[in-house]
Amino acid sequence: MLDGIINIYKEKGYTSHDVVARLRGILGQKKIGHTGTLDPDAQGVLPVCLGKATKLCDLLTDKEKTYRAVLLLGKVTDTQDISGRVLKEYPVSTSPEELKSCVEKFQGDIMQIPPMYSACKIQGKRLYELAREGVVVERPPRPVHIQKIRVDDIRLPRAVLEVTCSKGTYIRTLCHDIGQQLGCGGCMEELLRTRSGMFGIAQALKLSQVEKLFGEGRLEEQILRIEDMLAEYPRLDCTAVQDKLLDNGNPLPAVKDKRDFGSSWIRVYDSRGVFKGIYQHKENTGKYFPVKMFL
């Protein structure tokens, strides 16, 4: 079984779940999970966790992401992207300067109302399930953070946006909201995710490339090891006496070390230098407690 993270280029027409299903067939293993949904019409970076690395799915989903989106002004749809039913159409008289000024206002902390066609749950039911039944419900706005947003190209009624944002940000909702602010409506016409955390589009592999590399026995060269994914956290090496505690996933007594780890996560290795898991020190206990184990 393969363990680690592979950078997949999700192509149009596939859901994120489709990618996982195809990989299970190619690699012949069940333990695979993706790290952040991309709509079927969207393309780009989709880190996928294999084997023991599936324990990192939630951690990777939380990472900042960067997108290139084509905003189409003058058209409002029920899905907030071009694939939906057109609700309203307006003439576009916005100038490039007005568009840029409007877009700049969306940088920083903003509130977004999740679209009806989304996987968010209201009273235990997915919004897209309600939307398909023709039901529209009130959705509370949610805070998201737009780290960076800029207009790369303007050819009205279209504009290319580059957006770096927090998890949970809906780019199609961003396009919709910009259109609302301008008074002419808008929707997302195209979406490309160019980065997810440390994974960039230049290194992303299409499923056909994965299948070819796997058949040639060279796929492991493209898989990032779990411990390398966590390299930002400081390393702690245990003593031989502590190996049994570590192997059982038990708390470890604080090791005398010149470094001060504080309450940050640390990578823990046994006395032989084998990576075992992520621990965190808890104040007033004198111990490190396991957060994620990779035994």
Tab-separated table of N, CA, C and O in Angstrom, residues 10-11 38 56 83 155 157 175 218 233 239 265 280:
chain	number	residue	atom	x	y	z
A	10	LYS	N	-6.976	17.861	-11.243
A	10	LYS	CA	-8.345	17.440	-11.529
A	10	LYS	C	-8.819	18.106	-12.819
A	10	LYS	O	-8.781	19.328	-12.948
A	11	GLU	N	-9.258	17.293	-13.749
A	11	GLU	CA	-9.723	17.804	-15.030
A	11	GLU	C	-11.230	18.045	-15.010
A	11	GLU	O	-11.946	17.555	-14.130
A	38	LEU	N	-13.552	20.190	-5.436
A	38	LEU	CA	-13.605	21.060	-6.620
A	38	LEU	C	-14.834	20.657	-7.422
A	38	LEU	O	-15.082	19.469	-7.643
A	56	LEU	N	-4.230	12.993	7.367
A	56	LEU	CA	-3.870	14.399	7.154
A	56	LEU	C	-4.915	15.159	6.340
A	56	LEU	O	-4.753	16.352	6.099
A	83	SER	N	-22.831	27.132	-15.384
A	83	SER	CA	-23.545	25.880	-15.620
A	83	SER	C	-24.998	25.942	-15.171
A	83	SER	O	-25.792	25.061	-15.508
A	155	ARG	N	-11.615	42.064	-20.229
A	155	ARG	CA	-12.176	42.143	-21.575
A	155	ARG	C	-13.687	42.054	-21.409
A	155	ARG	O	-14.282	41.001	-21.613
A	157	PRO	N	-17.546	41.772	-21.235
A	157	PRO	CA	-18.028	41.598	-19.865
A	157	PRO	C	-17.252	40.580	-19.022
A	157	PRO	O	-17.755	40.156	-17.982
A	175	CYS	N	-17.718	35.853	-7.190
A	175	CYS	CA	-18.065	36.425	-8.500
A	175	CYS	C	-19.486	37.000	-8.480
A	175	CYS	O	-19.732	38.102	-8.991
A	218	ARG	N	7.136	3.878	-11.253
A	218	ARG	CA	7.829	5.123	-10.905
A	218	ARG	C	6.959	6.125	-10.161
A	218	ARG	O	7.361	7.257	-9.944
A	233	TYR	N	7.037	21.500	11.270
A	233	TYR	CA	6.990	21.328	12.723
A	233	TYR	C	8.335	20.820	13.242
A	233	TYR	O	8.992	20.001	12.583
A	239	THR	N	14.024	8.526	23.354
A	239	THR	CA	15.041	7.590	23.825
A	239	THR	C	14.520	6.172	23.669
A	239	THR	O	13.316	5.948	23.476
A	265	TRP	N	2.769	21.906	17.516
A	265	TRP	CA	2.893	20.504	17.152
A	265	TRP	C	4.369	20.174	16.940
A	265	TRP	O	5.147	21.029	16.498
A	280	GLN	N	1.781	17.052	20.908
A	280	GLN	CA	1.668	18.434	21.366
A	280	GLN	C	1.818	18.479	22.880
A	280	GLN	O	1.239	17.651	23.591
